[in-house]
Every structure is written in C-alpha cells, then in structure tokens.
Amino acid sequence: MDLPVWVWIATLGGLAVVIAFDLFLVVRKPREPTFRESVCWVLFYVGLAVLFGLGVTLFAGGQHGGEFFAGWITEYSLSVDNLFVFVLIMARFAVPREQRQKVLIVGILLALVLRAIFIAVGAEAISRFDWLFYVFGAFLIYTAWKLLAHNESEEAEFSENAALRAVRKVFPRAGPLLIVMVAVGTTDLLFAVDSIPAIFGLTKEPYLVLTANAFALMGLRQLFFLVGGLLDRLVHLSKGLAVVLAFIGLKLIFEAMHHHGVSWAPEIPIVVSLGVIVATLAITTVWSLHTSRRAARAAVEEAEAQRSQRVEGAQP
C-alpha cells in the first residue's frame, strides 16, 4: 500500500479524536459503567472497525481488506486474553471500582504508544532482514506449544515486570493509580511480543498492522467491564489462541520458504487465514461455554447429593 502522507495524518488524527473523547468521558465522571453502556460502547468500537475494514476493502481491494479483518480479529482475540491479567492487576492493587475506567483508558493509551513504536521497529527490521520471518514463525509455534502445555487448573498470578519495578525505584512516591496504569500498559506490551509477530504473519503493511492494533485496543476498556464475569467461562480460550498462533507461525515459515525458492512451500491466501481464525475462535467459544455449563450442572448435582446425604444422616 503506497499511501500518501495525508492518509496517515487523517487516520492518526481520527483515532486520536476517538480516544480523546473516550478519555474525556472517563475523566469527567469516574465510575464503573453499567452493563448496557458497556454493550453499546463495545458495539460502537466493533462497528467502527468493521466500517474501517470495509473502507479499506473499497479503496485498497479485497486482499488488503481481508488482511485488516484477519489482523483485527486476531489482535482482538489476543486482547481478550489480556483481560485475565488486567483482572489480576486490579485485584492485586485493590483498585476502587470507580477508578478502574481511568486506570484502563490511560494504561491502554500507554500500551498503544508502546505498540506503535514496536510496530515501527518491527516493520523496518522485516523490510531489511526477511529471515526474521523464520524467527517469528518459530516463536509463534513455541508460544502455541506453551499455551497448550499450560495447566489451566493452576491459579494465575501477577508478577511485577522490570518496567514497573523501575518506576517504583525512580519515582518512590508515585501514587498507586500511576503504578497500576504503568502495570496495565507495560503488561499489554509484553503480550504484544506474541501478537505483533502474529499480525505481521497476516499482513506486511504497517498501516494495517497499526490500525488493527488500535481498533483492538480502543474497545478493550468497555470489554473489560462487559465480559469480566464471563472470563472464567472461556476455559478453552488458550487452546483456541494456540491453534491460531501455530497456524500463523506455519504461514510465516511457508511464506519465507516460498520467497527463498522452496517450490513445495504453499502460499496460504488471506481468505483461508481469515476462515481458519474465525472458525477456530468460534469453535473454542462454543466448546468453552458447553464445558462451563456441564461443570456448573455437575456442581449443582453434587451439592444436591451432599444436601440429601446430610438430611438422611440427620434423620433418627
């Protein structure tokens, strides 16, 4: 995509206006949003992303439009995984419920700036060293294996990263909210170590990589309040994300091999990639909800059985 400078300026300006408006709403009246508000805002941001993707398809062609949608869906799904850690951060620092919106919006804004730097560096590195596709592909496959090997029964814990420890050391009197904002922003960047190579496996266009990440992050605050109570039911999310990352990792390696003259290495069309991603995440969601319902039903039956045993034992 050979885009003029004004397109970049207009896009970044539009994203900045939306984020600034969101920040204004949060700062003006700090509180926890209602379920209805969260639903409306999530639908608003999803609608914006869909409209943007349709615009890319209209003006840049179906190939680039498909790349944006594949990248956005992948980044959005990986962002949902981030919410697990955000919940732990909020609990770890005992953030008041009315202040959580402010923490999330500032933390996500910090994450977006850090991701933009990460994307710029990654795009420049890939343009100079195409062998990095092998490295990215192998890293994504390794990450997928780690997700599959993770014991989901183990309770997750939050540990402070190096950036957070540095802030504590340099600013010993920093307020607790500042610490939590840094924790959210830098933790998201650690997750980007997986997601940025993943989206570069779907598109090589920095413009699409940046906008897909921006749209995935912008609605993350409202999504936190919307699905916070549903996260425990997505018990197989990590398995679905592992399949997606492994698929993109193989796609990267095949494309690099094809580029270097390996004739048997297949080129996977973006339509196929988009279909695999959507189908995998849909199956994972349905499987997770079915498993959660069965577990809840079994817990109720066990509780009823125990109550019956206590009643029978109490009878003379």
Short mmCIF file of C-alpha atoms in Angstrom, two decimals:
data_model
loop_
_atom_site.label_atom_id
_atom_site.label_comp_id
_atom_site.label_asym_id
_atom_site.label_seq_id
_atom_site.Cartn_x
_atom_site.Cartn_y
_atom_site.Cartn_z
CA MET A 1 0.00 0.00 0.00
CA ASP A 2 1.57 3.24 -1.19
CA LEU A 3 -0.36 5.71 0.94
CA PRO A 4 0.07 9.49 0.81
CA VAL A 5 1.06 11.30 3.97
CA TRP A 6 -2.38 12.87 4.38
CA VAL A 7 -3.97 9.42 4.76
CA TRP A 8 -1.65 8.63 7.68
CA ILE A 9 -2.33 12.05 9.22
CA ALA A 10 -6.11 11.72 8.79
CA THR A 11 -6.14 8.18 10.22
CA LEU A 12 -3.99 9.02 13.22
CA GLY A 13 -5.98 12.20 13.79
CA GLY A 14 -9.27 10.30 13.68
CA LEU A 15 -8.01 7.68 16.13
CA ALA A 16 -6.72 10.43 18.42
CA VAL A 17 -10.10 12.19 18.42
CA VAL A 18 -11.96 8.98 19.33
CA ILE A 19 -9.50 8.14 22.12
CA ALA A 20 -9.55 11.74 23.43
CA PHE A 21 -13.35 11.69 23.56
CA ASP A 22 -13.28 8.38 25.40
CA LEU A 23 -10.72 9.79 27.85
CA PHE A 24 -12.85 12.92 28.39
CA LEU A 25 -15.88 10.82 29.30
CA VAL A 26 -13.87 8.82 31.83
CA VAL A 27 -12.15 11.80 33.47
CA ARG A 28 -15.36 13.85 33.59
CA LYS A 29 -17.25 11.28 35.63
CA PRO A 30 -15.16 8.41 37.04
CA ARG A 31 -17.40 5.41 37.77
CA GLU A 32 -18.00 1.83 36.78
CA PRO A 33 -20.13 1.68 33.59
CA THR A 34 -23.37 -0.22 33.51
CA PHE A 35 -23.77 -3.40 31.50
CA ARG A 36 -25.88 -1.57 28.90
CA GLU A 37 -23.27 1.18 28.49
CA SER A 38 -20.52 -1.39 28.06
CA VAL A 39 -22.51 -3.27 25.41
CA CYS A 40 -23.23 -0.06 23.48
CA TRP A 41 -19.60 1.06 23.54
CA VAL A 42 -18.25 -2.35 22.51
CA LEU A 43 -20.72 -2.44 19.62
CA PHE A 44 -19.68 1.11 18.70
CA TYR A 45 -15.98 0.23 18.52
CA VAL A 46 -16.66 -3.04 16.69
CA GLY A 47 -18.82 -1.10 14.24
CA LEU A 48 -16.02 1.42 13.70
CA ALA A 49 -13.55 -1.38 12.98
CA VAL A 50 -15.96 -3.05 10.54
CA LEU A 51 -16.61 0.24 8.73
CA PHE A 52 -12.88 0.92 8.54
CA GLY A 53 -12.26 -2.57 7.16
CA LEU A 54 -14.99 -2.10 4.55
CA GLY A 55 -13.38 1.22 3.61
CA VAL A 56 -10.01 -0.49 3.18
CA THR A 57 -11.71 -3.14 1.02
CA LEU A 58 -13.43 -0.49 -1.10
CA PHE A 59 -10.39 1.74 -1.70
CA ALA A 60 -7.48 -0.71 -1.45
CA GLY A 61 -9.02 -4.00 -2.60
CA GLY A 62 -10.25 -7.23 -1.07
CA GLN A 63 -6.75 -8.53 -0.33
CA HIS A 64 -5.89 -5.64 1.99
CA GLY A 65 -9.41 -5.59 3.43
CA GLY A 66 -9.12 -9.28 4.31
CA GLU A 67 -5.70 -8.67 5.85
CA PHE A 68 -7.13 -5.96 8.09
CA PHE A 69 -10.05 -8.09 9.25
CA ALA A 70 -7.81 -11.11 9.89
CA GLY A 71 -5.35 -8.96 11.83
CA TRP A 72 -8.03 -7.13 13.80
CA ILE A 73 -9.86 -10.33 14.80
CA THR A 74 -6.58 -11.95 15.86
CA GLU A 75 -5.47 -8.91 17.88
CA TYR A 76 -8.91 -8.54 19.46
CA SER A 77 -8.93 -12.20 20.49
CA LEU A 78 -5.46 -11.94 21.97
CA SER A 79 -6.57 -8.76 23.78
CA VAL A 80 -9.36 -10.73 25.45
CA ASP A 81 -6.63 -12.94 26.87
CA ASN A 82 -5.03 -9.76 28.27
CA LEU A 83 -8.17 -9.13 30.31
CA PHE A 84 -7.34 -12.10 32.54
CA VAL A 85 -4.16 -10.31 33.61
CA PHE A 86 -5.92 -6.95 33.91
CA VAL A 87 -8.36 -8.53 36.38
CA LEU A 88 -5.41 -9.82 38.42
CA ILE A 89 -3.76 -6.37 38.37
CA MET A 90 -6.93 -4.67 39.61
CA ALA A 91 -7.25 -7.21 42.42
CA ARG A 92 -3.52 -7.11 43.25
CA PHE A 93 -3.53 -3.33 43.77
CA ALA A 94 -7.07 -3.15 45.17
CA VAL A 95 -8.16 -0.50 42.65
CA PRO A 96 -11.50 1.10 43.63
CA ARG A 97 -14.28 0.19 41.20
CA GLU A 98 -14.99 3.84 40.36
CA GLN A 99 -11.33 4.37 39.35
CA ARG A 100 -10.95 1.32 37.11
CA GLN A 101 -12.10 3.12 33.96
CA LYS A 102 -9.44 5.81 34.39
CA VAL A 103 -6.73 3.21 35.02
CA LEU A 104 -7.73 1.20 31.95
CA ILE A 105 -8.00 4.10 29.49
CA VAL A 106 -4.63 5.61 30.48
CA GLY A 107 -2.96 2.20 30.61
CA ILE A 108 -4.35 1.27 27.19
CA LEU A 109 -3.26 4.64 25.77
CA LEU A 110 0.26 3.95 27.04
CA ALA A 111 0.09 0.46 25.51
CA LEU A 112 -0.98 1.91 22.15
CA VAL A 113 2.00 4.30 22.08
CA LEU A 114 4.40 1.49 23.01
CA ARG A 115 2.87 -0.81 20.40
CA ALA A 116 3.24 1.88 17.72
CA ILE A 117 6.97 2.07 18.47
CA PHE A 118 7.18 -1.72 18.46
CA ILE A 119 5.38 -1.90 15.10
CA ALA A 120 7.64 0.75 13.52
CA VAL A 121 10.77 -1.10 14.65
CA GLY A 122 9.35 -4.45 13.54
CA ALA A 123 8.33 -3.18 10.10
CA GLU A 124 11.76 -1.69 9.49
CA ALA A 125 13.50 -4.86 10.66
CA ILE A 126 11.36 -7.08 8.43
CA SER A 127 11.98 -4.89 5.39
CA ARG A 128 15.74 -5.27 5.91
CA PHE A 129 16.01 -8.83 7.21
CA ASP A 130 13.42 -11.14 5.67
CA TRP A 131 14.94 -14.12 7.55
CA LEU A 132 13.15 -12.74 10.61
CA PHE A 133 10.03 -14.48 9.31
CA TYR A 134 11.63 -17.79 10.28
CA VAL A 135 12.32 -16.42 13.76
CA PHE A 136 8.81 -15.01 14.16
CA GLY A 137 7.23 -18.21 12.86
CA ALA A 138 9.25 -20.41 15.20
CA PHE A 139 8.48 -18.10 18.13
CA LEU A 140 4.74 -18.23 17.46
CA ILE A 141 4.80 -22.04 17.26
CA TYR A 142 6.75 -22.16 20.54
CA THR A 143 4.23 -19.79 22.13
CA ALA A 144 1.38 -22.01 20.91
CA TRP A 145 3.05 -25.04 22.46
CA LYS A 146 3.46 -23.17 25.77
CA LEU A 147 -0.24 -22.26 25.75
CA LEU A 148 -1.24 -25.87 25.13
CA ALA A 149 1.15 -27.13 27.81
CA HIS A 150 -0.17 -24.60 30.35
CA ASN A 151 -2.12 -26.21 33.16
CA GLU A 152 -5.39 -24.27 33.19
CA SER A 153 -6.20 -25.58 36.66
CA GLU A 154 -3.30 -23.64 38.11
CA GLU A 155 -4.26 -20.28 39.54
CA ALA A 156 -2.74 -17.42 37.59
CA GLU A 157 -0.66 -14.85 39.44
CA PHE A 158 0.55 -11.39 38.56
CA SER A 159 4.23 -10.57 38.98
CA GLU A 160 5.71 -7.12 38.52
CA ASN A 161 7.75 -6.61 35.35
CA ALA A 162 11.05 -4.75 35.00
CA ALA A 163 9.41 -1.52 33.82
CA LEU A 164 7.10 -1.43 36.82
CA ARG A 165 9.99 -2.05 39.22
CA ALA A 166 11.93 0.76 37.52
CA VAL A 167 9.03 3.19 38.01
CA ARG A 168 8.86 2.28 41.69
CA LYS A 169 12.59 2.90 42.02
CA VAL A 170 12.78 6.18 40.06
CA PHE A 171 9.52 7.57 41.47
CA PRO A 172 9.31 6.14 45.00
CA ARG A 173 6.40 8.47 45.84
CA ALA A 174 4.38 7.63 42.77
CA GLY A 175 0.71 7.24 43.55
CA PRO A 176 -0.92 3.81 43.41
CA LEU A 177 -3.04 4.71 40.37
CA LEU A 178 0.08 5.69 38.39
CA ILE A 179 1.67 2.36 39.30
CA VAL A 180 -1.40 0.45 38.13
CA MET A 181 -1.56 2.42 34.86
CA VAL A 182 2.07 1.55 34.15
CA ALA A 183 1.33 -2.06 35.08
CA VAL A 184 -1.55 -2.26 32.58
CA GLY A 185 0.38 -0.55 29.77
CA THR A 186 3.63 -2.48 30.13
CA THR A 187 1.89 -5.80 30.70
CA ASP A 188 -0.02 -5.29 27.45
CA LEU A 189 3.31 -4.64 25.70
CA LEU A 190 4.58 -7.99 26.97
CA PHE A 191 1.55 -9.60 25.36
CA ALA A 192 2.38 -7.69 22.17
CA VAL A 193 5.58 -9.73 21.92
CA ASP A 194 3.27 -12.51 20.74
CA SER A 195 0.59 -10.51 18.94
CA ILE A 196 2.79 -8.23 16.82
CA PRO A 197 4.64 -11.11 15.10
CA ALA A 198 1.25 -12.80 14.66
CA ILE A 199 -0.26 -9.90 12.76
CA PHE A 200 2.89 -9.48 10.65
CA GLY A 201 2.21 -13.06 9.61
CA LEU A 202 -1.12 -11.88 8.18
CA THR A 203 -0.10 -8.58 6.61
CA LYS A 204 3.18 -6.84 5.88
CA GLU A 205 1.55 -3.40 5.67
CA PRO A 206 2.50 -1.20 8.68
CA TYR A 207 -0.67 0.86 8.14
CA LEU A 208 -2.90 -2.20 8.56
CA VAL A 209 -0.84 -3.52 11.47
CA LEU A 210 -1.13 -0.21 13.33
CA THR A 211 -4.85 0.33 12.68
CA ALA A 212 -5.75 -3.28 13.54
CA ASN A 213 -3.94 -2.91 16.87
CA ALA A 214 -5.55 0.47 17.53
CA PHE A 215 -9.09 -0.82 16.93
CA ALA A 216 -8.39 -3.91 19.03
CA LEU A 217 -7.22 -1.80 21.98
CA MET A 218 -9.73 1.05 21.81
CA GLY A 219 -12.70 -1.03 22.92
CA LEU A 220 -10.75 -3.01 25.48
CA ARG A 221 -11.83 -0.82 28.42
CA GLN A 222 -15.54 -1.44 27.86
CA LEU A 223 -14.88 -5.09 27.05
CA PHE A 224 -13.24 -5.44 30.49
CA PHE A 225 -16.49 -4.50 32.22
CA LEU A 226 -18.65 -6.40 29.74
CA VAL A 227 -17.00 -9.82 29.87
CA GLY A 228 -15.31 -9.56 33.27
CA GLY A 229 -17.80 -12.01 34.72
CA LEU A 230 -17.59 -14.29 31.69
CA LEU A 231 -13.82 -14.77 31.59
CA ASP A 232 -13.95 -17.79 33.87
CA ARG A 233 -16.31 -19.48 31.39
CA LEU A 234 -13.84 -19.19 28.47
CA VAL A 235 -11.94 -22.19 29.79
CA HIS A 236 -10.58 -23.26 26.41
CA LEU A 237 -9.61 -19.82 25.10
CA SER A 238 -5.89 -20.55 25.42
CA LYS A 239 -6.28 -23.67 23.26
CA GLY A 240 -8.01 -21.69 20.51
CA LEU A 241 -5.37 -18.96 20.64
CA ALA A 242 -2.66 -21.65 20.49
CA VAL A 243 -4.16 -23.06 17.28
CA VAL A 244 -4.35 -19.57 15.75
CA LEU A 245 -0.75 -18.71 16.69
CA ALA A 246 0.57 -22.07 15.46
CA PHE A 247 -1.28 -21.63 12.15
CA ILE A 248 0.11 -18.10 11.65
CA GLY A 249 3.59 -19.32 12.63
CA LEU A 250 3.48 -22.04 9.97
CA LYS A 251 2.13 -19.50 7.46
CA LEU A 252 5.10 -17.22 8.16
CA ILE A 253 7.61 -20.03 7.72
CA PHE A 254 5.96 -21.26 4.50
CA GLU A 255 5.93 -17.75 3.04
CA ALA A 256 9.61 -17.28 3.89
CA MET A 257 10.48 -20.63 2.33
CA HIS A 258 8.45 -19.80 -0.79
CA HIS A 259 10.22 -16.44 -1.02
CA HIS A 260 13.59 -18.20 -0.86
CA GLY A 261 12.76 -20.55 -3.71
CA VAL A 262 11.31 -23.62 -1.99
CA SER A 263 8.78 -24.66 -4.62
CA TRP A 264 6.70 -27.02 -2.47
CA ALA A 265 6.10 -24.41 0.25
CA PRO A 266 2.44 -23.32 -0.09
CA GLU A 267 1.22 -19.74 -0.12
CA ILE A 268 -1.83 -19.52 2.12
CA PRO A 269 -4.39 -16.97 0.82
CA ILE A 270 -5.69 -14.38 3.28
CA VAL A 271 -9.25 -15.70 2.78
CA VAL A 272 -8.13 -19.09 4.08
CA SER A 273 -6.32 -17.45 7.00
CA LEU A 274 -9.39 -15.41 7.92
CA GLY A 275 -11.59 -18.52 7.74
CA VAL A 276 -9.27 -20.58 9.94
CA ILE A 277 -9.07 -17.80 12.56
CA VAL A 278 -12.82 -17.17 12.72
CA ALA A 279 -13.72 -20.87 12.74
CA THR A 280 -11.16 -21.70 15.43
CA LEU A 281 -12.30 -18.92 17.75
CA ALA A 282 -15.99 -19.74 17.19
CA ILE A 283 -15.44 -23.43 17.98
CA THR A 284 -13.35 -22.52 21.02
CA THR A 285 -16.07 -20.22 22.38
CA VAL A 286 -18.86 -22.76 21.91
CA TRP A 287 -16.71 -25.52 23.42
CA SER A 288 -15.82 -23.33 26.40
CA LEU A 289 -19.44 -22.38 27.14
CA HIS A 290 -20.56 -26.01 26.81
CA THR A 291 -17.83 -27.16 29.20
CA SER A 292 -18.70 -24.40 31.68
CA ARG A 293 -22.41 -25.34 31.64
CA ARG A 294 -21.58 -29.01 32.22
CA ALA A 295 -19.26 -28.08 35.11
CA ALA A 296 -21.93 -25.84 36.67
CA ARG A 297 -24.58 -28.54 36.29
CA ALA A 298 -22.26 -31.12 37.88
CA ALA A 299 -21.54 -28.77 40.79
CA VAL A 300 -25.27 -28.26 41.40
CA GLU A 301 -25.92 -32.01 41.30
CA GLU A 302 -23.06 -32.67 43.70
CA ALA A 303 -24.34 -30.02 46.08
CA GLU A 304 -27.83 -31.55 45.94
CA ALA A 305 -26.41 -35.01 46.62
CA GLN A 306 -24.44 -33.76 49.62
CA ARG A 307 -27.50 -31.97 50.98
CA SER A 308 -29.56 -35.14 50.63
CA GLN A 309 -26.90 -37.14 52.46
CA ARG A 310 -26.87 -34.63 55.31
CA VAL A 311 -30.67 -34.76 55.56
CA GLU A 312 -30.68 -38.56 55.59
CA GLY A 313 -27.89 -38.65 58.17
CA ALA A 314 -29.80 -36.29 60.44
CA GLN A 315 -32.91 -38.49 60.47
CA PRO A 316 -33.23 -40.84 63.51
#
